[in-house]
C-alpha atoms as one frame of an Amber mdcrd trajectory, in Angstrom:
protein
  -0.091   0.153   0.072   2.952   2.401   0.809   4.747   2.217  -2.624   0.987
   2.692  -4.257   0.787   5.824  -2.329   4.178   6.809  -3.365   3.655   6.019
  -6.802   0.636   8.261  -6.901   2.613  11.102  -5.341   5.076  10.915  -7.948
   2.726  10.807 -10.594   0.645  13.784  -9.222   4.015  15.696  -8.938   4.618
  14.605 -12.482   1.942  16.582 -13.649   2.130  20.137 -11.800   2.967  22.915
 -13.827   6.441  23.609 -12.128   7.483  19.944 -13.472   7.030  20.878 -17.130
   9.996  22.017 -19.233  10.866  25.784 -18.965   9.217  26.624 -22.162   6.249
  24.888 -21.546   6.294  26.075 -17.897   6.099  29.516 -19.403   3.193  29.048
 -21.837   1.238  27.346 -18.857   2.215  30.293 -16.545   0.971  32.757 -19.271
  -2.288  30.995 -19.647  -2.994  30.446 -15.753  -1.974  34.091 -15.345  -4.664
  34.977 -17.929  -2.137  36.604 -20.361  -3.176  34.112 -22.977  -6.508  32.565
 -23.432  -7.059  28.880 -23.964  -7.196  28.824 -27.864  -3.754  31.001 -27.715
  -2.438  27.958 -25.225  -3.419  25.250 -27.276  -1.964  26.821 -30.578   1.360
  27.367 -28.662   1.389  24.094 -27.237   0.462  22.619 -31.134   3.521  24.703
 -32.100   5.645  23.472 -29.649   5.186  20.075 -30.358   4.755  19.987 -34.280
   6.029  23.635 -35.444   8.513  25.154 -32.784   9.897  27.520 -35.593   6.555
  29.239 -35.323   6.744  29.711 -31.573   7.286  33.279 -30.414  10.893  33.908
 -29.115  10.019  33.886 -25.587   9.046  30.528 -25.586  11.791  29.352 -27.648
  14.779  29.734 -25.124  15.028  26.295 -23.828  13.304  24.321 -26.810  15.770
  21.631 -26.087  13.907  20.346 -23.240  12.016  17.164 -24.188   8.206  16.409
 -23.558   7.326  13.065 -22.422   4.366  12.857 -24.537   2.488  14.694 -26.893
  -0.940  12.783 -26.866  -2.627  15.565 -24.463  -1.605  18.554 -27.042  -3.258
  16.500 -29.849  -6.448  15.569 -27.875  -6.982  19.578 -27.120  -6.024  20.749
 -30.879  -8.588  17.789 -32.000 -11.310  18.692 -29.443 -11.085  22.394 -30.073
 -10.482  22.282 -33.507 -13.334  24.788 -34.854 -11.844  27.485 -32.306  -8.450
  27.383 -34.505  -7.849  29.947 -37.167  -8.168  28.284 -40.769  -4.470  28.790
 -41.262  -3.671  26.940 -38.123  -6.109  24.098 -38.911  -4.503  23.514 -42.454
  -1.033  23.652 -40.770  -2.170  21.055 -37.804  -3.930  18.967 -40.305  -0.904
  18.677 -42.526   1.367  17.728 -39.599  -1.197  15.263 -37.951  -1.250  13.070
 -40.754   0.428   9.480 -40.358   4.084   9.859 -41.267   5.115   8.282 -44.731
   7.568   5.690 -44.285   8.683   2.982 -46.997   8.788   0.081 -44.757   7.120
  -1.953 -42.197   7.610  -4.990 -39.965   5.125  -7.107 -37.879   6.143  -7.737
 -34.517   7.087 -11.451 -33.949   3.391 -11.985 -32.530   1.556  -9.829 -34.874
   0.216  -7.212 -32.489   1.790  -4.547 -33.929   3.020  -3.265 -37.454   6.052
  -1.278 -37.276   6.673   1.465 -40.070  10.195   2.837 -40.578  12.677   4.342
 -42.726  16.162   3.398 -43.323  17.604   6.566 -44.863  16.402  10.211 -44.538
  14.974  12.576 -42.076  13.187   9.777 -40.065  15.805   6.917 -40.748  16.372
   4.367 -37.646  19.569   2.875 -36.726  20.627   0.452 -39.573  22.451  -2.091
 -37.447  21.115  -5.246 -38.506  23.614  -8.230 -36.778  21.159 -10.907 -37.912
  21.548  -9.976 -41.523  17.766 -10.482 -42.385  17.278  -7.217 -43.697  15.125
  -5.547 -40.845  16.981  -2.984 -38.718  17.846  -4.789 -34.989  16.249  -1.559
 -33.506  12.771  -2.392 -35.034  12.926  -5.906 -34.249  13.372  -5.114 -30.797
  10.969  -2.751 -30.494   8.516  -5.224 -31.913   9.668  -7.575 -29.177   9.358
  -4.998 -26.308   5.694  -3.782 -27.761   4.504  -7.554 -27.761   5.354  -7.622
 -23.941   3.775  -4.841 -23.026   0.475  -5.771 -24.936   0.424  -9.070 -22.868
   1.408  -7.326 -19.559  -1.401  -4.798 -20.116  -4.110  -6.864 -21.879  -3.856
 -10.440 -20.387  -1.847  -9.878 -16.762  -3.692  -6.481 -15.900  -6.971  -7.488
 -17.771  -7.342  -4.377 -19.480  -9.779  -4.572 -22.631  -8.250  -5.354 -26.221
  -8.405  -1.605 -28.110 -10.641  -1.149 -31.342  -9.179  -1.712 -34.695  -8.927
   0.778 -37.379  -9.077  -1.943 -40.016 -10.456  -5.716 -39.415  -8.482  -6.954
 -42.299  -5.196  -5.745 -40.587  -5.969  -5.256 -37.145  -2.296  -4.805 -35.831
  -1.694  -1.502 -33.891   0.336   0.929 -36.153   3.652   2.124 -34.633   5.455
   4.830 -36.725   9.384   5.637 -35.954   9.493   9.615 -36.724  12.492  11.987
 -35.971  11.732  13.785 -32.630  13.500  15.287 -29.718  10.429  13.807 -27.549
   9.585  10.176 -26.580   6.409   9.570 -28.409   2.461  10.247 -28.746  -0.590
   8.456 -29.767  -2.768   9.833 -32.356  -6.253   9.109 -34.095  -8.183   9.548
 -36.984 -11.749   8.885 -36.411 -13.789  11.017 -33.853 -15.917   9.436 -31.473
 -16.596   8.487 -27.812 -13.991   5.503 -28.370 -11.372   5.546 -30.885  -8.929
   3.291 -32.567  -5.441   4.934 -32.370  -1.902   4.479 -33.452   1.382   5.489
 -31.993   4.472   7.649 -33.026   7.764   6.902 -31.498  11.326   8.283 -31.201
  13.218   6.800 -34.029  16.284   6.124 -32.271  16.168   7.469 -28.848  19.768
   8.719 -29.173  19.104  12.411 -28.435  21.176  13.659 -25.475  18.576  15.781
 -23.654  16.439  12.713 -23.235  16.937  11.206 -19.597  16.330   7.602 -20.620
  17.925   6.654 -24.169  18.338   3.335 -26.047  16.344   0.493 -26.094  15.320
   1.621 -22.135  13.503   4.823 -23.946  11.680   2.231 -26.084  10.197   0.346
 -23.220   9.091   2.958 -21.066   7.253   4.869 -24.226   5.871   1.400 -25.412
   4.525   1.260 -22.018   3.015   4.489 -21.932   1.639   4.859 -25.505   0.245
   1.344 -25.929  -1.940   2.388 -22.568  -3.142   5.625 -24.260  -4.217   3.186
 -27.190  -5.971   1.356 -24.350  -7.495   4.353 -23.040  -8.770   5.604 -26.094
 -10.624   2.313 -26.614 -12.721   2.982 -23.525 -13.417   6.794 -23.915 -12.422
  10.013 -25.397 -13.101  13.208 -23.065 -11.201  16.196 -23.064 -11.352  16.289
 -19.194  -9.888  12.900 -18.516  -6.519  13.260 -20.570  -4.709  14.746 -17.318
  -5.686  11.531 -15.849  -4.847   9.521 -18.820  -1.134  10.992 -18.388  -0.939
  10.166 -14.861  -1.605   6.564 -15.272   0.302   6.047 -18.491   3.414   7.180
 -16.468   2.189   4.707 -13.687   2.043   1.975 -16.514   5.905   2.720 -17.184
   6.731   1.736 -13.648   4.315  -1.158 -13.463   5.896  -2.906 -16.368   9.449
  -1.487 -15.998  10.372  -0.908 -12.330  13.926  -0.965 -12.647  14.087   1.894
 -15.365  12.393   4.792 -13.449  12.378   7.630 -15.932   9.698   9.127 -14.271
  12.280  10.016 -11.479  13.099  12.885 -13.721  10.475  15.051 -12.398  11.387
  14.936  -8.738  14.115  17.631  -9.133  11.415  20.115 -10.257   9.486  19.294
  -7.234  12.536  19.513  -4.724  13.399  22.681  -6.333  10.215  24.290  -5.751
   9.033  22.456  -2.242   7.359  25.966  -1.434   4.515  25.362  -3.787   1.857
  23.220  -2.840   0.499  20.432  -4.834
């Protein structure tokens, strides 16, 4: 019971405004202080994730700090779409589509279809020790996703997520160049939706607290739980709790990685601020 309470405390700390990257904290602070309205807040957060070159200078000073997950940003944009300007709707519509990647690989158990590139901006590490034509990074990611699926569905008992194509029911995963960990997106509208995952293409960026395959592990656990959550219900009010639970899931599956410890330093530097 004690460890469960401690885990919940950590997750609450992770979502406090002062625990966000500095540039995001500034956006959040300006919104809470009434300097910008909700539409401007959503737009700026969308810029931060998808078009950082459009951010005003005051929000770009520490842009190298990573965001853990962009799913809640996407949710805000989708659920308030009509409030955005036509120009911003066009911008985000182009940026929120599925990445166009040339290759795909089915995970060993056929539960996930992993899409990737071996050259260009979105290329994964091309190391292929077994010489089978599939990068080792992609193969290892496939095993990790299968493991997360069985843990979250079979061990913990969550419902299988809805599929977007009955003839191709595997969950799509796209490896895309990013300074962040990943995010979950969806194409359809409704109270429950099938979704797909965008993953960092190499987890090699020095700004990431957890890199390499451990980065893949915690992100797979986190984002696949979003896929499950979106199969239950899609409501704007729930996304803060979705994020809390997805961070909890990382620690539930991979207790020894502890990526979420990164949030503690913000709290310990701001102990004068109430939870």
